[in-house]
Amino acid sequence: WADWHDRWITNHNGKRFYRYIKDRDTFVGEVAYHFDGERQIYIADVIIYAPYRGKGYGRKGLLLLCEASKTNGIRELYDDIAIDNSSVALFLKCGFVEVLRTTEYVLVKKEL
């Protein structure tokens, strides 16, 4: 736990961002981004706990993540989403565009 916390929260050097999504005091998911040094891009991450999917938490979390990214000086945010993952539609509805499709994943991008 300490290593994860140190890497993502304490010593992120502007290359990582992580927040919980809560409804009052109930944990419903998380959003994050990190810098992928190999590809030189920032990758988004949105995870909603299964019982809370389809209730708008993912959309709200993704939009807030985009705002935080922009505030932190990031100009483009990407995500590579498994081809069979329904969250591709969520990203497209939130202003991301598809930039690459393979047999395994869809790469989406949003200019902030």
PDB file of N, CA and C in Angstrom:
ATOM      1  N   TRP A   1       0.827  -1.196   0.000  1.00  0.00           N
ATOM      2  CA  TRP A   1       0.000   0.000   0.000  1.00  0.00           C
ATOM      3  C   TRP A   1       0.862   1.247   0.000  1.00  0.00           C
ATOM      4  N   ALA A   2       1.883   1.278   0.837  1.00  0.00           N
ATOM      5  CA  ALA A   2       2.737   2.465   0.963  1.00  0.00           C
ATOM      6  C   ALA A   2       3.420   2.794  -0.357  1.00  0.00           C
ATOM      7  N   ASP A   3       3.898   1.777  -1.080  1.00  0.00           N
ATOM      8  CA  ASP A   3       4.541   2.027  -2.379  1.00  0.00           C
ATOM      9  C   ASP A   3       3.555   2.625  -3.371  1.00  0.00           C
ATOM     10  N   TRP A   4       2.344   2.050  -3.424  1.00  0.00           N
ATOM     11  CA  TRP A   4       1.322   2.570  -4.335  1.00  0.00           C
ATOM     12  C   TRP A   4       0.997   4.018  -3.980  1.00  0.00           C
ATOM     13  N   HIS A   5       0.751   4.281  -2.712  1.00  0.00           N
ATOM     14  CA  HIS A   5       0.402   5.633  -2.269  1.00  0.00           C
ATOM     15  C   HIS A   5       1.528   6.610  -2.590  1.00  0.00           C
ATOM     16  N   ASP A   6       2.750   6.214  -2.358  1.00  0.00           N
ATOM     17  CA  ASP A   6       3.889   7.085  -2.635  1.00  0.00           C
ATOM     18  C   ASP A   6       3.990   7.391  -4.127  1.00  0.00           C
ATOM     19  N   ARG A   7       3.816   6.387  -4.966  1.00  0.00           N
ATOM     20  CA  ARG A   7       3.942   6.571  -6.412  1.00  0.00           C
ATOM     21  C   ARG A   7       2.787   7.379  -6.996  1.00  0.00           C
ATOM     22  N   TRP A   8       1.547   7.132  -6.559  1.00  0.00           N
ATOM     23  CA  TRP A   8       0.382   7.774  -7.171  1.00  0.00           C
ATOM     24  C   TRP A   8      -0.041   9.070  -6.494  1.00  0.00           C
ATOM     25  N   ILE A   9       0.165   9.197  -5.212  1.00  0.00           N
ATOM     26  CA  ILE A   9      -0.366  10.346  -4.479  1.00  0.00           C
ATOM     27  C   ILE A   9       0.737  11.310  -4.047  1.00  0.00           C
ATOM     28  N   THR A  10       1.766  10.805  -3.410  1.00  0.00           N
ATOM     29  CA  THR A  10       2.773  11.676  -2.817  1.00  0.00           C
ATOM     30  C   THR A  10       3.787  12.196  -3.830  1.00  0.00           C
ATOM     31  N   ASN A  11       4.405  11.322  -4.588  1.00  0.00           N
ATOM     32  CA  ASN A  11       5.500  11.698  -5.488  1.00  0.00           C
ATOM     33  C   ASN A  11       5.127  11.491  -6.951  1.00  0.00           C
ATOM     34  N   HIS A  12       4.074  12.117  -7.370  1.00  0.00           N
ATOM     35  CA  HIS A  12       3.592  11.914  -8.736  1.00  0.00           C
ATOM     36  C   HIS A  12       4.295  12.793  -9.756  1.00  0.00           C
ATOM     37  N   ASN A  13       4.958  13.853  -9.322  1.00  0.00           N
ATOM     38  CA  ASN A  13       5.688  14.752 -10.220  1.00  0.00           C
ATOM     39  C   ASN A  13       4.844  15.231 -11.396  1.00  0.00           C
ATOM     40  N   GLY A  14       3.554  15.379 -11.186  1.00  0.00           N
ATOM     41  CA  GLY A  14       2.672  15.851 -12.246  1.00  0.00           C
ATOM     42  C   GLY A  14       2.355  14.819 -13.306  1.00  0.00           C
ATOM     43  N   LYS A  15       2.831  13.598 -13.133  1.00  0.00           N
ATOM     44  CA  LYS A  15       2.640  12.567 -14.153  1.00  0.00           C
ATOM     45  C   LYS A  15       1.553  11.569 -13.792  1.00  0.00           C
ATOM     46  N   ARG A  16       0.961  11.723 -12.606  1.00  0.00           N
ATOM     47  CA  ARG A  16      -0.111  10.833 -12.173  1.00  0.00           C
ATOM     48  C   ARG A  16      -1.154  11.635 -11.404  1.00  0.00           C
ATOM     49  N   PHE A  17      -2.389  11.186 -11.516  1.00  0.00           N
ATOM     50  CA  PHE A  17      -3.502  11.820 -10.821  1.00  0.00           C
ATOM     51  C   PHE A  17      -4.474  10.712 -10.473  1.00  0.00           C
ATOM     52  N   TYR A  18      -5.004  10.718  -9.258  1.00  0.00           N
ATOM     53  CA  TYR A  18      -5.908   9.650  -8.826  1.00  0.00           C
ATOM     54  C   TYR A  18      -6.928  10.220  -7.856  1.00  0.00           C
ATOM     55  N   ARG A  19      -8.209   9.915  -8.095  1.00  0.00           N
ATOM     56  CA  ARG A  19      -9.271  10.349  -7.187  1.00  0.00           C
ATOM     57  C   ARG A  19     -10.351   9.267  -7.101  1.00  0.00           C
ATOM     58  N   TYR A  20     -10.944   9.162  -5.910  1.00  0.00           N
ATOM     59  CA  TYR A  20     -12.107   8.301  -5.722  1.00  0.00           C
ATOM     60  C   TYR A  20     -13.349   9.015  -6.226  1.00  0.00           C
ATOM     61  N   ILE A  21     -14.333   8.235  -6.648  1.00  0.00           N
ATOM     62  CA  ILE A  21     -15.666   8.753  -6.939  1.00  0.00           C
ATOM     63  C   ILE A  21     -16.562   8.234  -5.823  1.00  0.00           C
ATOM     64  N   LYS A  22     -17.206   9.164  -5.136  1.00  0.00           N
ATOM     65  CA  LYS A  22     -18.074   8.789  -4.025  1.00  0.00           C
ATOM     66  C   LYS A  22     -19.430   9.456  -4.188  1.00  0.00           C
ATOM     67  N   ASP A  23     -20.452   8.787  -3.717  1.00  0.00           N
ATOM     68  CA  ASP A  23     -21.788   9.361  -3.605  1.00  0.00           C
ATOM     69  C   ASP A  23     -22.072   9.421  -2.110  1.00  0.00           C
ATOM     70  N   ARG A  24     -21.989  10.621  -1.582  1.00  0.00           N
ATOM     71  CA  ARG A  24     -22.011  10.842  -0.129  1.00  0.00           C
ATOM     72  C   ARG A  24     -20.831  10.094   0.472  1.00  0.00           C
ATOM     73  N   ASP A  25     -21.066   9.092   1.277  1.00  0.00           N
ATOM     74  CA  ASP A  25     -19.955   8.349   1.870  1.00  0.00           C
ATOM     75  C   ASP A  25     -19.747   6.975   1.234  1.00  0.00           C
ATOM     76  N   THR A  26     -20.396   6.734   0.101  1.00  0.00           N
ATOM     77  CA  THR A  26     -20.305   5.432  -0.548  1.00  0.00           C
ATOM     78  C   THR A  26     -19.333   5.487  -1.720  1.00  0.00           C
ATOM     79  N   PHE A  27     -18.334   4.608  -1.710  1.00  0.00           N
ATOM     80  CA  PHE A  27     -17.383   4.498  -2.808  1.00  0.00           C
ATOM     81  C   PHE A  27     -18.089   3.897  -4.015  1.00  0.00           C
ATOM     82  N   VAL A  28     -18.024   4.574  -5.163  1.00  0.00           N
ATOM     83  CA  VAL A  28     -18.649   4.043  -6.375  1.00  0.00           C
ATOM     84  C   VAL A  28     -17.645   3.799  -7.495  1.00  0.00           C
ATOM     85  N   GLY A  29     -16.445   4.353  -7.385  1.00  0.00           N
ATOM     86  CA  GLY A  29     -15.456   4.140  -8.434  1.00  0.00           C
ATOM     87  C   GLY A  29     -14.228   5.002  -8.244  1.00  0.00           C
ATOM     88  N   GLU A  30     -13.456   5.104  -9.330  1.00  0.00           N
ATOM     89  CA  GLU A  30     -12.236   5.894  -9.300  1.00  0.00           C
ATOM     90  C   GLU A  30     -11.911   6.404 -10.696  1.00  0.00           C
ATOM     91  N   VAL A  31     -11.209   7.513 -10.736  1.00  0.00           N
ATOM     92  CA  VAL A  31     -10.684   8.051 -11.993  1.00  0.00           C
ATOM     93  C   VAL A  31      -9.211   8.356 -11.780  1.00  0.00           C
ATOM     94  N   ALA A  32      -8.457   8.278 -12.857  1.00  0.00           N
ATOM     95  CA  ALA A  32      -7.029   8.544 -12.768  1.00  0.00           C
ATOM     96  C   ALA A  32      -6.497   8.861 -14.156  1.00  0.00           C
ATOM     97  N   TYR A  33      -5.309   9.430 -14.177  1.00  0.00           N
ATOM     98  CA  TYR A  33      -4.525   9.475 -15.403  1.00  0.00           C
ATOM     99  C   TYR A  33      -3.069   9.269 -15.025  1.00  0.00           C
ATOM    100  N   HIS A  34      -2.302   8.817 -15.988  1.00  0.00           N
ATOM    101  CA  HIS A  34      -0.861   8.678 -15.789  1.00  0.00           C
ATOM    102  C   HIS A  34      -0.155   8.937 -17.112  1.00  0.00           C
ATOM    103  N   PHE A  35       1.090   9.337 -17.017  1.00  0.00           N
ATOM    104  CA  PHE A  35       1.888   9.590 -18.208  1.00  0.00           C
ATOM    105  C   PHE A  35       2.539   8.294 -18.647  1.00  0.00           C
ATOM    106  N   ASP A  36       2.308   7.918 -19.898  1.00  0.00           N
ATOM    107  CA  ASP A  36       2.927   6.738 -20.493  1.00  0.00           C
ATOM    108  C   ASP A  36       4.204   7.209 -21.190  1.00  0.00           C
ATOM    109  N   GLY A  37       5.334   7.001 -20.557  1.00  0.00           N
ATOM    110  CA  GLY A  37       6.603   7.487 -21.082  1.00  0.00           C
ATOM    111  C   GLY A  37       6.998   6.867 -22.402  1.00  0.00           C
ATOM    112  N   GLU A  38       6.605   5.630 -22.632  1.00  0.00           N
ATOM    113  CA  GLU A  38       6.950   4.960 -23.881  1.00  0.00           C
ATOM    114  C   GLU A  38       6.241   5.602 -25.065  1.00  0.00           C
ATOM    115  N   ARG A  39       4.962   5.914 -24.895  1.00  0.00           N
ATOM    116  CA  ARG A  39       4.184   6.532 -25.983  1.00  0.00           C
ATOM    117  C   ARG A  39       4.138   8.049 -25.885  1.00  0.00           C
ATOM    118  N   GLN A  40       4.608   8.606 -24.759  1.00  0.00           N
ATOM    119  CA  GLN A  40       4.625  10.052 -24.538  1.00  0.00           C
ATOM    120  C   GLN A  40       3.219  10.656 -24.580  1.00  0.00           C
ATOM    121  N   ILE A  41       2.273   9.962 -23.930  1.00  0.00           N
ATOM    122  CA  ILE A  41       0.893  10.445 -23.851  1.00  0.00           C
ATOM    123  C   ILE A  41       0.353  10.204 -22.442  1.00  0.00           C
ATOM    124  N   TYR A  42      -0.694  10.952 -22.103  1.00  0.00           N
ATOM    125  CA  TYR A  42      -1.395  10.755 -20.832  1.00  0.00           C
ATOM    126  C   TYR A  42      -2.578   9.822 -21.066  1.00  0.00           C
ATOM    127  N   ILE A  43      -2.688   8.798 -20.239  1.00  0.00           N
ATOM    128  CA  ILE A  43      -3.731   7.779 -20.361  1.00  0.00           C
ATOM    129  C   ILE A  43      -4.742   7.942 -19.225  1.00  0.00           C
ATOM    130  N   ALA A  44      -6.012   7.992 -19.582  1.00  0.00           N
ATOM    131  CA  ALA A  44      -7.100   8.097 -18.605  1.00  0.00           C
ATOM    132  C   ALA A  44      -7.472   6.709 -18.097  1.00  0.00           C
ATOM    133  N   ASP A  45      -8.107   6.699 -16.956  1.00  0.00           N
ATOM    134  CA  ASP A  45      -8.592   5.455 -16.371  1.00  0.00           C
ATOM    135  C   ASP A  45      -9.868   5.771 -15.597  1.00  0.00           C
ATOM    136  N   VAL A  46     -10.947   5.102 -15.948  1.00  0.00           N
ATOM    137  CA  VAL A  46     -12.225   5.278 -15.253  1.00  0.00           C
ATOM    138  C   VAL A  46     -12.725   3.893 -14.872  1.00  0.00           C
ATOM    139  N   ILE A  47     -12.948   3.687 -13.586  1.00  0.00           N
ATOM    140  CA  ILE A  47     -13.471   2.405 -13.112  1.00  0.00           C
ATOM    141  C   ILE A  47     -14.667   2.693 -12.211  1.00  0.00           C
ATOM    142  N   ILE A  48     -15.797   2.119 -12.573  1.00  0.00           N
ATOM    143  CA  ILE A  48     -17.008   2.250 -11.757  1.00  0.00           C
ATOM    144  C   ILE A  48     -17.359   0.866 -11.219  1.00  0.00           C
ATOM    145  N   TYR A  49     -17.550   0.780  -9.912  1.00  0.00           N
ATOM    146  CA  TYR A  49     -17.927  -0.462  -9.254  1.00  0.00           C
ATOM    147  C   TYR A  49     -19.242  -0.955  -9.862  1.00  0.00           C
ATOM    148  N   ALA A  50     -19.312  -2.229 -10.213  1.00  0.00           N
ATOM    149  CA  ALA A  50     -20.418  -2.808 -10.988  1.00  0.00           C
ATOM    150  C   ALA A  50     -21.825  -2.381 -10.560  1.00  0.00           C
ATOM    151  N   PRO A  51     -22.187  -2.373  -9.276  1.00  0.00           N
ATOM    152  CA  PRO A  51     -23.568  -2.001  -8.922  1.00  0.00           C
ATOM    153  C   PRO A  51     -23.938  -0.559  -9.273  1.00  0.00           C
ATOM    154  N   TYR A  52     -22.943   0.273  -9.565  1.00  0.00           N
ATOM    155  CA  TYR A  52     -23.211   1.688  -9.825  1.00  0.00           C
ATOM    156  C   TYR A  52     -23.064   2.065 -11.295  1.00  0.00           C
ATOM    157  N   ARG A  53     -22.801   1.101 -12.153  1.00  0.00           N
ATOM    158  CA  ARG A  53     -22.667   1.380 -13.584  1.00  0.00           C
ATOM    159  C   ARG A  53     -24.021   1.730 -14.183  1.00  0.00           C
ATOM    160  N   GLY A  54     -23.998   2.588 -15.203  1.00  0.00           N
ATOM    161  CA  GLY A  54     -25.224   2.987 -15.886  1.00  0.00           C
ATOM    162  C   GLY A  54     -26.022   4.042 -15.143  1.00  0.00           C
ATOM    163  N   LYS A  55     -25.428   4.671 -14.150  1.00  0.00           N
ATOM    164  CA  LYS A  55     -26.139   5.671 -13.343  1.00  0.00           C
ATOM    165  C   LYS A  55     -25.521   7.063 -13.458  1.00  0.00           C
ATOM    166  N   GLY A  56     -24.614   7.245 -14.433  1.00  0.00           N
ATOM    167  CA  GLY A  56     -24.038   8.567 -14.673  1.00  0.00           C
ATOM    168  C   GLY A  56     -22.735   8.856 -13.955  1.00  0.00           C
ATOM    169  N   TYR A  57     -22.294   7.952 -13.095  1.00  0.00           N
ATOM    170  CA  TYR A  57     -21.055   8.200 -12.357  1.00  0.00           C
ATOM    171  C   TYR A  57     -19.829   8.210 -13.278  1.00  0.00           C
ATOM    172  N   GLY A  58     -19.814   7.323 -14.253  1.00  0.00           N
ATOM    173  CA  GLY A  58     -18.685   7.271 -15.180  1.00  0.00           C
ATOM    174  C   GLY A  58     -18.563   8.542 -15.992  1.00  0.00           C
ATOM    175  N   ARG A  59     -19.688   9.028 -16.497  1.00  0.00           N
ATOM    176  CA  ARG A  59     -19.687  10.259 -17.290  1.00  0.00           C
ATOM    177  C   ARG A  59     -19.217  11.438 -16.450  1.00  0.00           C
ATOM    178  N   LYS A  60     -19.802  11.579 -15.285  1.00  0.00           N
ATOM    179  CA  LYS A  60     -19.428  12.694 -14.409  1.00  0.00           C
ATOM    180  C   LYS A  60     -17.953  12.593 -14.015  1.00  0.00           C
ATOM    181  N   GLY A  61     -17.511  11.397 -13.667  1.00  0.00           N
ATOM    182  CA  GLY A  61     -16.110  11.205 -13.292  1.00  0.00           C
ATOM    183  C   GLY A  61     -15.156  11.508 -14.430  1.00  0.00           C
ATOM    184  N   LEU A  62     -15.506  11.062 -15.641  1.00  0.00           N
ATOM    185  CA  LEU A  62     -14.648  11.308 -16.800  1.00  0.00           C
ATOM    186  C   LEU A  62     -14.572  12.795 -17.119  1.00  0.00           C
ATOM    187  N   LEU A  63     -15.701  13.488 -17.068  1.00  0.00           N
ATOM    188  CA  LEU A  63     -15.698  14.929 -17.340  1.00  0.00           C
ATOM    189  C   LEU A  63     -14.883  15.685 -16.288  1.00  0.00           C
ATOM    190  N   LEU A  64     -15.002  15.298 -15.030  1.00  0.00           N
ATOM    191  CA  LEU A  64     -14.195  15.932 -13.980  1.00  0.00           C
ATOM    192  C   LEU A  64     -12.713  15.610 -14.156  1.00  0.00           C
ATOM    193  N   LEU A  65     -12.400  14.400 -14.597  1.00  0.00           N
ATOM    194  CA  LEU A  65     -11.012  14.034 -14.871  1.00  0.00           C
ATOM    195  C   LEU A  65     -10.444  14.895 -15.997  1.00  0.00           C
ATOM    196  N   CYS A  66     -11.245  15.131 -17.031  1.00  0.00           N
ATOM    197  CA  CYS A  66     -10.805  15.995 -18.135  1.00  0.00           C
ATOM    198  C   CYS A  66     -10.542  17.416 -17.642  1.00  0.00           C
ATOM    199  N   GLU A  67     -11.418  17.927 -16.800  1.00  0.00           N
ATOM    200  CA  GLU A  67     -11.223  19.273 -16.237  1.00  0.00           C
ATOM    201  C   GLU A  67      -9.941  19.334 -15.415  1.00  0.00           C
ATOM    202  N   ALA A  68      -9.718  18.343 -14.566  1.00  0.00           N
ATOM    203  CA  ALA A  68      -8.509  18.308 -13.738  1.00  0.00           C
ATOM    204  C   ALA A  68      -7.261  18.199 -14.608  1.00  0.00           C
ATOM    205  N   SER A  69      -7.336  17.396 -15.662  1.00  0.00           N
ATOM    206  CA  SER A  69      -6.201  17.244 -16.570  1.00  0.00           C
ATOM    207  C   SER A  69      -5.847  18.578 -17.208  1.00  0.00           C
ATOM    208  N   LYS A  70      -6.861  19.270 -17.698  1.00  0.00           N
ATOM    209  CA  LYS A  70      -6.638  20.575 -18.327  1.00  0.00           C
ATOM    210  C   LYS A  70      -6.054  21.565 -17.321  1.00  0.00           C
ATOM    211  N   THR A  71      -6.610  21.599 -16.129  1.00  0.00           N
ATOM    212  CA  THR A  71      -6.103  22.480 -15.069  1.00  0.00           C
ATOM    213  C   THR A  71      -4.638  22.179 -14.763  1.00  0.00           C
ATOM    214  N   ASN A  72      -4.256  20.917 -14.867  1.00  0.00           N
ATOM    215  CA  ASN A  72      -2.882  20.496 -14.590  1.00  0.00           C
ATOM    216  C   ASN A  72      -1.959  20.624 -15.798  1.00  0.00           C
ATOM    217  N   GLY A  73      -2.440  21.282 -16.864  1.00  0.00           N
ATOM    218  CA  GLY A  73      -1.584  21.575 -18.010  1.00  0.00           C
ATOM    219  C   GLY A  73      -1.511  20.510 -19.080  1.00  0.00           C
ATOM    220  N   ILE A  74      -2.366  19.514 -18.990  1.00  0.00           N
ATOM    221  CA  ILE A  74      -2.379  18.459 -20.005  1.00  0.00           C
ATOM    222  C   ILE A  74      -3.254  18.921 -21.161  1.00  0.00           C
ATOM    223  N   ARG A  75      -2.757  18.757 -22.384  1.00  0.00           N
ATOM    224  CA  ARG A  75      -3.506  19.238 -23.548  1.00  0.00           C
ATOM    225  C   ARG A  75      -4.260  18.135 -24.280  1.00  0.00           C
ATOM    226  N   GLU A  76      -3.830  16.896 -24.111  1.00  0.00           N
ATOM    227  CA  GLU A  76      -4.500  15.763 -24.753  1.00  0.00           C
ATOM    228  C   GLU A  76      -4.559  14.607 -23.763  1.00  0.00           C
ATOM    229  N   LEU A  77      -5.692  13.930 -23.760  1.00  0.00           N
ATOM    230  CA  LEU A  77      -5.884  12.780 -22.879  1.00  0.00           C
ATOM    231  C   LEU A  77      -6.339  11.609 -23.741  1.00  0.00           C
ATOM    232  N   TYR A  78      -5.766  10.455 -23.522  1.00  0.00           N
ATOM    233  CA  TYR A  78      -6.053   9.254 -24.307  1.00  0.00           C
ATOM    234  C   TYR A  78      -6.572   8.144 -23.398  1.00  0.00           C
ATOM    235  N   ASP A  79      -7.143   7.127 -24.008  1.00  0.00           N
ATOM    236  CA  ASP A  79      -7.371   5.868 -23.316  1.00  0.00           C
ATOM    237  C   ASP A  79      -7.395   4.764 -24.353  1.00  0.00           C
ATOM    238  N   ASP A  80      -6.846   3.622 -23.991  1.00  0.00           N
ATOM    239  CA  ASP A  80      -6.952   2.443 -24.846  1.00  0.00           C
ATOM    240  C   ASP A  80      -7.883   1.476 -24.138  1.00  0.00           C
ATOM    241  N   ILE A  81      -8.996   1.218 -24.798  1.00  0.00           N
ATOM    242  CA  ILE A  81     -10.117   0.497 -24.195  1.00  0.00           C
ATOM    243  C   ILE A  81     -10.305  -0.823 -24.934  1.00  0.00           C
ATOM    244  N   ALA A  82     -10.477  -1.893 -24.201  1.00  0.00           N
ATOM    245  CA  ALA A  82     -10.701  -3.200 -24.821  1.00  0.00           C
ATOM    246  C   ALA A  82     -11.857  -3.114 -25.810  1.00  0.00           C
ATOM    247  N   ILE A  83     -11.704  -3.756 -26.932  1.00  0.00           N
ATOM    248  CA  ILE A  83     -12.661  -3.669 -28.037  1.00  0.00           C
ATOM    249  C   ILE A  83     -14.082  -4.041 -27.611  1.00  0.00           C
ATOM    250  N   ASP A  84     -14.220  -4.929 -26.631  1.00  0.00           N
ATOM    251  CA  ASP A  84     -15.547  -5.373 -26.204  1.00  0.00           C
ATOM    252  C   ASP A  84     -16.057  -4.634 -24.964  1.00  0.00           C
ATOM    253  N   ASN A  85     -15.377  -3.559 -24.568  1.00  0.00           N
ATOM    254  CA  ASN A  85     -15.762  -2.804 -23.375  1.00  0.00           C
ATOM    255  C   ASN A  85     -16.754  -1.710 -23.765  1.00  0.00           C
ATOM    256  N   SER A  86     -17.903  -1.705 -23.134  1.00  0.00           N
ATOM    257  CA  SER A  86     -18.951  -0.736 -23.476  1.00  0.00           C
ATOM    258  C   SER A  86     -18.576   0.701 -23.131  1.00  0.00           C
ATOM    259  N   SER A  87     -17.498   0.911 -22.390  1.00  0.00           N
ATOM    260  CA  SER A  87     -17.121   2.284 -22.043  1.00  0.00           C
ATOM    261  C   SER A  87     -16.583   3.070 -23.233  1.00  0.00           C
ATOM    262  N   VAL A  88     -16.335   2.412 -24.362  1.00  0.00           N
ATOM    263  CA  VAL A  88     -15.954   3.155 -25.572  1.00  0.00           C
ATOM    264  C   VAL A  88     -17.022   4.204 -25.860  1.00  0.00           C
ATOM    265  N   ALA A  89     -18.287   3.825 -25.770  1.00  0.00           N
ATOM    266  CA  ALA A  89     -19.393   4.764 -26.027  1.00  0.00           C
ATOM    267  C   ALA A  89     -19.367   5.928 -25.045  1.00  0.00           C
ATOM    268  N   LEU A  90     -19.051   5.674 -23.787  1.00  0.00           N
ATOM    269  CA  LEU A  90     -18.959   6.734 -22.785  1.00  0.00           C
ATOM    270  C   LEU A  90     -17.914   7.765 -23.191  1.00  0.00           C
ATOM    271  N   PHE A  91     -16.741   7.308 -23.569  1.00  0.00           N
ATOM    272  CA  PHE A  91     -15.676   8.228 -23.957  1.00  0.00           C
ATOM    273  C   PHE A  91     -16.080   9.047 -25.182  1.00  0.00           C
ATOM    274  N   LEU A  92     -16.707   8.410 -26.158  1.00  0.00           N
ATOM    275  CA  LEU A  92     -17.143   9.139 -27.357  1.00  0.00           C
ATOM    276  C   LEU A  92     -18.191  10.188 -27.000  1.00  0.00           C
ATOM    277  N   LYS A  93     -19.122   9.863 -26.108  1.00  0.00           N
ATOM    278  CA  LYS A  93     -20.144  10.829 -25.676  1.00  0.00           C
ATOM    279  C   LYS A  93     -19.536  12.001 -24.914  1.00  0.00           C
ATOM    280  N   CYS A  94     -18.372  11.793 -24.325  1.00  0.00           N
ATOM    281  CA  CYS A  94     -17.700  12.852 -23.553  1.00  0.00           C
ATOM    282  C   CYS A  94     -16.687  13.629 -24.393  1.00  0.00           C
ATOM    283  N   GLY A  95     -16.758  13.486 -25.707  1.00  0.00           N
ATOM    284  CA  GLY A  95     -15.928  14.309 -26.582  1.00  0.00           C
ATOM    285  C   GLY A  95     -14.630  13.686 -27.056  1.00  0.00           C
ATOM    286  N   PHE A  96     -14.369  12.449 -26.698  1.00  0.00           N
ATOM    287  CA  PHE A  96     -13.191  11.761 -27.217  1.00  0.00           C
ATOM    288  C   PHE A  96     -13.486  11.305 -28.643  1.00  0.00           C
ATOM    289  N   VAL A  97     -12.444  11.162 -29.443  1.00  0.00           N
ATOM    290  CA  VAL A  97     -12.586  10.643 -30.801  1.00  0.00           C
ATOM    291  C   VAL A  97     -11.710   9.400 -30.941  1.00  0.00           C
ATOM    292  N   GLU A  98     -12.164   8.500 -31.771  1.00  0.00           N
ATOM    293  CA  GLU A  98     -11.402   7.284 -32.019  1.00  0.00           C
ATOM    294  C   GLU A  98     -10.229   7.620 -32.939  1.00  0.00           C
ATOM    295  N   VAL A  99      -9.021   7.226 -32.538  1.00  0.00           N
ATOM    296  CA  VAL A  99      -7.847   7.481 -33.374  1.00  0.00           C
ATOM    297  C   VAL A  99      -7.204   6.195 -33.883  1.00  0.00           C
ATOM    298  N   LEU A 100      -7.553   5.061 -33.285  1.00  0.00           N
ATOM    299  CA  LEU A 100      -7.001   3.784 -33.724  1.00  0.00           C
ATOM    300  C   LEU A 100      -7.907   2.664 -33.237  1.00  0.00           C
ATOM    301  N   ARG A 101      -8.097   1.672 -34.104  1.00  0.00           N
ATOM    302  CA  ARG A 101      -8.874   0.485 -33.722  1.00  0.00           C
ATOM    303  C   ARG A 101      -8.096  -0.738 -34.170  1.00  0.00           C
ATOM    304  N   THR A 102      -7.881  -1.662 -33.242  1.00  0.00           N
ATOM    305  CA  THR A 102      -7.241  -2.931 -33.567  1.00  0.00           C
ATOM    306  C   THR A 102      -8.238  -4.043 -33.244  1.00  0.00           C
ATOM    307  N   THR A 103      -7.813  -5.260 -33.370  1.00  0.00           N
ATOM    308  CA  THR A 103      -8.688  -6.375 -33.007  1.00  0.00           C
ATOM    309  C   THR A 103      -8.807  -6.513 -31.492  1.00  0.00           C
ATOM    310  N   GLU A 104      -7.945  -5.804 -30.742  1.00  0.00           N
ATOM    311  CA  GLU A 104      -7.935  -5.923 -29.288  1.00  0.00           C
ATOM    312  C   GLU A 104      -8.429  -4.692 -28.546  1.00  0.00           C
ATOM    313  N   TYR A 105      -8.192  -3.502 -29.087  1.00  0.00           N
ATOM    314  CA  TYR A 105      -8.552  -2.282 -28.361  1.00  0.00           C
ATOM    315  C   TYR A 105      -8.869  -1.123 -29.298  1.00  0.00           C
ATOM    316  N   VAL A 106      -9.505  -0.102 -28.711  1.00  0.00           N
ATOM    317  CA  VAL A 106      -9.791   1.160 -29.390  1.00  0.00           C
ATOM    318  C   VAL A 106      -9.017   2.239 -28.640  1.00  0.00           C
ATOM    319  N   LEU A 107      -8.241   3.030 -29.371  1.00  0.00           N
ATOM    320  CA  LEU A 107      -7.530   4.156 -28.773  1.00  0.00           C
ATOM    321  C   LEU A 107      -8.350   5.411 -29.039  1.00  0.00           C
ATOM    322  N   VAL A 108      -8.718   6.106 -27.964  1.00  0.00           N
ATOM    323  CA  VAL A 108      -9.493   7.340 -28.082  1.00  0.00           C
ATOM    324  C   VAL A 108      -8.663   8.498 -27.543  1.00  0.00           C
ATOM    325  N   LYS A 109      -9.013   9.704 -28.000  1.00  0.00           N
ATOM    326  CA  LYS A 109      -8.248  10.900 -27.634  1.00  0.00           C
ATOM    327  C   LYS A 109      -9.193  12.081 -27.510  1.00  0.00           C
ATOM    328  N   LYS A 110      -8.874  12.964 -26.567  1.00  0.00           N
ATOM    329  CA  LYS A 110      -9.616  14.216 -26.436  1.00  0.00           C
ATOM    330  C   LYS A 110      -8.616  15.352 -26.284  1.00  0.00           C
ATOM    331  N   GLU A 111      -8.815  16.392 -27.089  1.00  0.00           N
ATOM    332  CA  GLU A 111      -8.028  17.613 -26.926  1.00  0.00           C
ATOM    333  C   GLU A 111      -8.728  18.451 -25.878  1.00  0.00           C
ATOM    334  N   LEU A 112      -7.974  18.860 -24.877  1.00  0.00           N
ATOM    335  CA  LEU A 112      -8.570  19.541 -23.727  1.00  0.00           C
ATOM    336  C   LEU A 112      -8.530  21.055 -23.871  1.00  0.00           C
TER     337      LEU A 112
END
